[in-house]
Short mmCIF file of C-alpha atoms in Angstrom, two decimals:
data_model
loop_
_atom_site.label_atom_id
_atom_site.label_comp_id
_atom_site.label_asym_id
_atom_site.label_seq_id
_atom_site.Cartn_x
_atom_site.Cartn_y
_atom_site.Cartn_z
CA MET A 6 168.24 147.14 118.10
CA LYS A 7 164.94 148.05 120.02
CA PHE A 8 161.46 147.27 118.96
CA LEU A 9 158.62 148.88 119.56
CA THR A 10 155.34 147.21 118.46
CA PHE A 11 151.73 148.57 118.43
CA ALA A 12 149.16 145.70 117.91
CA PHE A 13 145.27 145.57 117.56
CA CYS A 14 144.85 141.73 117.63
CA PHE A 15 142.44 139.39 119.17
CA PHE A 16 144.97 136.74 119.29
CA PHE A 17 144.37 134.91 122.43
CA VAL A 18 142.47 131.37 122.30
CA PHE A 19 139.77 130.97 124.59
CA THR A 20 138.27 127.43 124.41
CA ASN A 21 137.22 124.84 126.37
CA VAL A 22 139.75 122.55 128.07
CA GLN A 23 138.13 119.66 127.24
CA SER A 24 139.13 117.67 124.30
CA GLN A 25 141.39 119.93 122.40
CA ILE A 26 143.92 118.12 120.14
CA GLU A 27 144.97 120.90 117.75
CA ASP A 28 148.33 122.40 117.63
CA VAL A 29 149.31 125.95 119.00
CA PRO A 30 152.03 127.37 116.74
CA ILE A 31 155.30 128.17 117.63
CA SER A 32 154.98 131.60 117.30
CA ASN A 33 152.74 132.16 120.49
CA SER A 34 154.49 133.75 123.10
CA ILE A 35 153.26 130.60 125.41
CA TYR A 36 156.23 128.85 124.87
CA ASN A 37 158.52 131.48 126.25
CA PHE A 38 156.71 130.84 129.92
CA ILE A 39 156.92 127.35 129.01
CA LEU A 40 160.47 127.45 128.94
CA ARG A 41 161.05 129.31 131.85
CA LEU A 42 158.44 126.41 133.77
CA GLU A 43 160.66 123.94 132.13
CA SER A 44 163.83 125.34 133.99
CA LYS A 45 161.99 125.07 137.18
CA GLY A 46 161.10 121.50 136.67
CA LEU A 47 157.53 122.16 136.05
CA THR A 48 156.24 120.79 133.11
CA GLY A 49 155.81 117.29 134.02
CA THR A 50 156.53 114.55 131.63
CA ILE A 51 155.77 116.79 128.45
CA PRO A 52 159.41 117.40 126.74
CA MET A 53 160.28 120.76 124.63
CA SER A 54 162.54 118.73 122.33
CA HIS A 55 159.80 118.92 119.50
CA ILE A 56 157.25 121.57 119.23
CA PRO A 57 154.53 122.77 118.62
CA LEU A 58 152.42 121.14 121.39
CA GLN A 59 148.73 120.37 121.39
CA LYS A 60 146.59 122.76 123.16
CA GLN A 61 145.86 120.09 125.72
CA GLU A 62 149.35 119.34 126.61
CA ILE A 63 149.94 123.23 127.22
CA ILE A 64 146.75 123.27 129.46
CA LYS A 65 147.87 120.27 131.42
CA ILE A 66 151.46 122.34 131.84
CA LEU A 67 149.32 125.63 133.10
CA ARG A 68 147.72 123.28 135.76
CA ASN A 69 151.03 121.53 136.96
CA ALA A 70 152.16 125.27 137.63
CA ARG A 71 149.34 126.40 139.26
CA ASP A 72 149.42 123.29 141.38
CA ASN A 73 153.05 124.55 142.10
CA GLU A 74 152.75 128.11 142.52
CA SER A 75 154.84 128.36 145.40
CA ASN A 76 157.87 127.78 143.35
CA LEU A 77 156.75 130.73 140.93
CA SER A 78 157.38 134.53 141.43
CA SER A 79 154.99 137.30 141.37
CA ASN A 80 155.34 138.00 137.71
CA ASP A 81 155.11 134.06 136.85
CA LEU A 82 152.24 134.51 138.66
CA LYS A 83 150.83 137.28 136.42
CA LEU A 84 151.93 135.70 133.40
CA LEU A 85 149.96 132.27 134.73
CA SER A 86 146.81 133.85 135.11
CA GLN A 87 147.19 135.27 131.73
CA TYR A 88 147.51 132.22 130.09
CA GLU A 89 144.89 130.58 131.85
CA LYS A 90 142.47 133.11 130.32
CA GLU A 91 144.01 132.60 127.03
CA PHE A 92 143.59 128.54 127.13
CA GLY A 93 140.14 128.60 128.64
CA ILE A 94 141.22 127.50 132.05
CA GLU A 95 139.11 130.20 133.62
CA ILE A 96 136.21 131.29 132.45
CA VAL A 97 136.31 134.54 130.18
CA ASN A 98 132.76 136.02 128.50
CA PHE A 99 132.58 136.39 124.77
CA SER A 100 131.03 138.68 122.41
CA SER A 101 130.41 137.52 119.17
CA VAL A 102 129.81 138.76 115.40
CA PHE A 103 127.81 135.55 114.76
CA PRO A 104 126.58 134.65 118.48
CA SER A 105 126.23 130.69 118.65
CA LYS A 106 123.92 128.48 121.45
CA THR A 107 126.87 128.33 124.03
CA HIS A 108 128.06 132.06 123.62
CA PRO A 109 124.73 134.13 122.44
CA ASN A 110 126.44 137.38 123.44
CA SER A 111 126.28 139.77 120.48
CA ILE A 112 128.98 141.94 119.50
CA PHE A 113 126.06 144.56 118.23
CA TRP A 114 125.88 146.73 120.21
CA ASN A 115 126.41 146.35 124.20
CA GLY A 116 128.99 144.01 123.22
CA PHE A 117 131.29 146.25 121.35
CA MET A 118 131.50 148.70 124.08
CA ASP A 119 131.97 146.31 127.40
CA ASN A 120 134.74 144.34 128.79
CA THR A 121 134.03 141.06 126.71
CA GLU A 122 136.44 139.09 124.62
CA LYS A 123 135.59 139.92 120.70
CA VAL A 124 135.49 137.05 118.52
CA PHE A 125 133.66 136.58 114.95
CA TYR A 126 132.23 133.04 116.04
CA LYS A 127 132.84 131.00 118.82
CA TYR A 128 131.24 127.58 120.23
CA ASP A 129 132.45 125.20 122.33
CA ASP A 130 130.88 122.15 124.62
CA LEU A 131 132.47 118.94 126.25
CA VAL A 132 133.68 117.32 122.59
CA ASP A 133 133.29 120.20 120.08
CA ASN A 134 135.12 123.60 119.96
CA VAL A 135 135.18 126.27 117.02
CA ASP A 136 136.98 129.57 117.50
CA VAL A 137 137.09 132.26 114.40
CA ARG A 138 139.02 135.37 115.22
CA PRO A 139 140.47 138.50 113.48
CA LEU A 140 144.14 139.29 113.51
CA GLY A 141 146.10 142.08 112.93
CA SER A 142 148.85 144.10 114.15
CA ILE A 143 150.98 147.12 113.07
CA ASP A 144 155.14 147.20 114.03
CA PHE A 145 157.24 149.78 114.15
CA ILE A 146 161.13 148.60 114.06
CA TYR A 147 163.47 151.45 114.45
CA ASN A 148 167.33 151.56 114.75
CA LYS A 149 168.20 153.36 118.46
CA GLY A 150 171.50 154.15 117.13
CA ASP A 151 170.28 155.62 114.13
CA SER A 152 166.89 157.18 114.69
CA SER A 153 166.68 157.78 110.60
CA ARG A 154 166.50 154.12 110.16
CA GLN A 155 163.19 152.55 110.58
CA VAL A 156 160.47 150.33 109.31
CA ALA A 157 156.59 150.26 109.52
CA ILE A 158 155.08 146.44 108.97
CA GLY A 159 151.08 146.01 108.74
CA THR A 160 149.47 142.69 108.77
CA LEU A 161 145.98 141.25 108.62
CA GLY A 162 144.53 137.96 108.59
CA LEU A 163 142.22 135.43 110.17
CA LYS A 164 142.50 132.44 112.50
CA LEU A 165 140.03 129.56 112.48
CA SER A 166 140.70 126.81 115.25
CA GLY A 167 138.81 123.95 117.00
CA THR A 168 138.05 120.28 117.65
CA ILE A 169 135.05 118.32 116.27
CA ASP A 170 133.86 115.19 118.04
CA GLY A 171 137.35 115.17 120.12
CA LYS A 172 138.80 112.90 117.54
CA LEU A 173 139.75 115.68 114.56
CA GLY A 174 141.63 118.83 115.17
CA PHE A 175 142.03 121.48 112.92
CA TYR A 176 143.95 125.11 112.58
CA LEU A 177 144.27 127.66 109.89
CA GLN A 178 145.91 130.78 110.31
CA ALA A 179 145.83 133.03 107.22
CA THR A 180 147.83 136.21 107.17
CA ASN A 181 149.84 138.40 105.04
CA GLY A 182 151.53 141.80 105.37
CA ARG A 183 153.30 144.19 103.85
CA LYS A 184 156.33 146.97 104.40
CA ILE A 185 154.38 150.01 104.78
CA ALA A 186 157.39 152.47 104.90
CA GLY A 187 161.03 152.42 105.89
CA ASP A 188 163.69 149.93 105.66
CA LYS A 189 163.03 146.56 104.66
CA ALA A 190 166.27 144.97 106.06
CA LEU A 191 165.25 145.88 109.99
CA ALA A 192 161.97 143.77 109.61
CA PHE A 193 164.41 140.57 109.60
CA TYR A 194 165.35 141.61 113.27
CA ASN A 195 161.77 140.25 113.74
CA PRO A 196 162.41 136.54 113.16
CA GLU A 197 158.84 136.01 112.45
CA TYR A 198 158.91 138.12 109.35
CA SER A 199 162.37 136.29 108.32
CA LYS A 200 160.60 133.21 107.88
CA SER A 201 158.83 134.30 105.02
CA PHE A 202 160.34 133.08 101.67
CA LYS A 203 158.17 135.43 99.23
CA PHE A 204 159.46 138.61 101.94
CA THR A 205 162.73 137.79 102.09
CA ASN A 206 163.66 136.08 98.74
CA LEU A 207 161.31 137.25 96.26
CA GLU A 208 160.41 141.10 97.25
CA SER A 209 157.00 140.46 97.63
CA ASP A 210 154.31 140.21 100.52
CA ILE A 211 154.60 138.34 103.92
CA ASP A 212 152.94 135.33 103.86
CA LEU A 213 152.94 133.66 107.02
CA THR A 214 149.74 131.39 106.57
CA GLN A 215 150.03 128.21 108.09
CA SER A 216 147.39 125.11 108.75
CA HIS A 217 147.00 121.61 109.80
CA ILE A 218 144.29 118.82 110.29
CA THR A 219 144.83 116.17 113.29
CA TYR A 220 143.26 113.09 113.66
CA GLN A 221 143.71 111.43 117.24
CA ASN A 222 141.85 108.47 118.54
CA GLY A 223 143.51 106.71 121.76
CA TRP A 224 147.28 106.18 121.24
CA PHE A 225 146.89 106.71 117.73
CA ARG A 226 147.71 110.62 116.05
CA ALA A 227 148.35 111.41 112.75
CA LYS A 228 148.61 115.02 111.37
CA ILE A 229 149.15 116.57 108.05
CA GLY A 230 149.60 120.23 107.15
CA ARG A 231 151.88 123.14 106.69
CA MET A 232 153.21 124.57 110.36
CA GLU A 233 156.44 125.94 112.04
CA GLU A 234 158.24 123.56 113.72
CA LYS A 235 160.90 123.32 116.15
CA ILE A 236 162.77 120.19 116.61
CA GLY A 237 166.16 119.05 119.02
CA ALA A 238 167.31 120.46 122.18
CA GLY A 239 168.68 123.89 122.85
CA LEU A 240 168.12 127.14 124.95
CA PHE A 241 168.11 129.57 121.89
CA GLN A 242 168.21 127.35 118.72
CA SER A 243 167.44 124.04 118.80
CA THR A 244 169.64 121.38 116.82
CA TYR A 245 168.00 119.81 114.05
CA ILE A 246 165.22 122.16 112.78
CA SER A 247 165.74 126.03 114.44
CA THR A 248 163.32 128.65 115.21
CA THR A 249 163.97 130.59 112.71
CA SER A 250 163.26 127.72 109.98
CA PRO A 251 159.91 128.63 108.14
CA PRO A 252 156.59 126.49 108.07
CA ILE A 253 156.89 122.99 106.86
CA ASP A 254 154.56 120.75 104.74
CA ALA A 255 154.75 117.56 106.67
CA ILE A 256 152.85 114.72 107.36
CA SER A 257 153.34 113.01 111.01
CA LEU A 258 152.09 109.42 112.42
CA SER A 259 152.70 108.91 116.11
CA ALA A 260 151.73 106.43 119.06
CA ASN A 261 151.53 108.07 122.03
CA PHE A 262 150.89 106.27 125.52
CA SER A 263 151.69 107.92 129.02
CA ASN A 264 155.95 106.89 129.34
CA PHE A 265 156.15 106.09 125.84
CA ARG A 266 156.23 107.74 122.11
CA TYR A 267 157.14 106.75 118.57
CA THR A 268 156.63 109.20 115.75
CA TYR A 269 157.21 109.43 112.05
CA TYR A 270 157.64 112.18 110.58
CA LEU A 271 158.10 113.19 106.35
CA GLY A 272 158.58 116.64 105.93
CA SER A 273 159.23 118.83 102.65
CA LEU A 274 161.93 121.33 102.89
CA ILE A 275 162.71 124.43 100.57
CA GLY A 276 165.21 122.99 97.79
CA LEU A 277 167.89 125.02 95.75
CA ILE A 278 166.52 126.74 92.66
CA GLU A 279 168.09 124.90 89.42
CA SER A 280 166.86 126.92 86.83
CA ARG A 281 167.54 130.75 85.95
CA GLU A 282 164.25 131.84 86.54
CA THR A 283 164.05 132.39 90.18
CA SER A 284 159.99 132.94 90.09
CA GLY A 285 157.36 132.19 88.30
CA ILE A 286 156.05 128.88 86.65
CA ASN A 287 159.28 128.46 84.61
CA THR A 288 161.31 128.26 87.94
CA LYS A 289 162.60 124.77 88.82
CA ILE A 290 163.38 124.06 92.26
CA ALA A 291 164.79 120.40 93.56
CA THR A 292 162.62 118.27 95.68
CA LYS A 293 164.06 118.15 99.25
CA LEU A 294 162.62 115.87 101.67
CA MET A 295 163.07 115.00 105.49
CA ASN A 296 162.18 111.32 107.06
CA GLN A 297 162.86 111.15 110.53
CA HIS A 298 162.00 108.06 112.93
CA ARG A 299 162.04 108.58 116.85
CA PHE A 300 160.93 106.74 119.91
CA SER A 301 161.31 108.00 123.23
CA LEU A 302 160.85 106.91 127.15
CA ARG A 303 159.63 109.11 129.72
CA PRO A 304 159.83 108.30 133.13
CA SER A 305 159.08 110.92 135.45
CA TRP A 306 162.41 112.91 135.95
CA GLY A 307 162.99 112.93 131.98
CA GLU A 308 163.10 111.72 128.82
CA ILE A 309 164.91 109.16 126.87
CA ALA A 310 165.04 109.74 123.55
CA PHE A 311 166.52 107.33 120.30
CA TRP A 312 166.47 109.04 116.85
CA GLU A 313 167.36 108.84 113.21
CA SER A 314 166.78 111.28 110.52
CA VAL A 315 167.66 111.41 106.57
CA ILE A 316 167.48 114.22 104.22
CA TYR A 317 167.49 113.61 100.56
CA SER A 318 167.05 116.07 97.57
CA ASP A 319 165.42 115.69 93.86
CA ARG A 320 164.73 111.83 94.24
CA GLY A 321 160.73 112.18 94.96
CA LEU A 322 159.16 109.96 97.58
CA ASP A 323 161.52 107.08 98.62
CA ILE A 324 159.87 104.23 100.49
CA ALA A 325 163.19 102.73 101.82
CA TYR A 326 163.41 105.32 104.37
#
């Protein structure tokens, strides 16, 4: 199976490197690069056992990699430079549809033709940053052994992210896609499309919408939202929540210190359908929840974690867990 992808998207996230507490979704290719840095021991005390990571954590990893660039190959250095631009470590010029005080250059008309990054709106200073930009792609996937089998998938959407007052982070990625033509079965070789329950089970559109709000003040952090999660160790698949899992509605509370972290996590999973109807208002789906407690010690050489979790169904919220 071979993939050929053409994308016309402004997907990069360029924001001020200060006070960025919003999470970066695991669909971002930065995580593949971070896994390589982890294999070289260049991620510091930030483990990959539970992602997504906060943007400020990713920036810290990239800066640590730059400080140890002698351990990187020429290809690693090219990728590092690319992600330094994407995450605002390296200064990049922008042109906006709606200019702001910090980025006054308008996309009309010179900004449309020059080499600046194009966004709908962007503002950033030492404590606040907002980034609004379009997303879009067309993917062509074909079977190398049978050239007659192919599929074209198109997606469009909008991404809004930022931090307010250095304490409130937010992220919204609203995208929708459809099969333009071809064999739908081939689309599932792209793991992102297989995460859409509407597309895989209900023969509907590709809904990949994610969002979250994060509050962080000192050592305390709280998050609520619908996000892709990956929990547990593993090279190609994590041991608890895998990379093929659809986005999860969840609430998490955590206490974060330099060498210690405690996290409580409550997530809503997709339960079994208990009615004859498989779609519509008459469909009955059993409640399925996941509770998790985890605390970890983080010495300079790694992480030691203690963890427990319970998955239960058709009982509603249970305070006992």
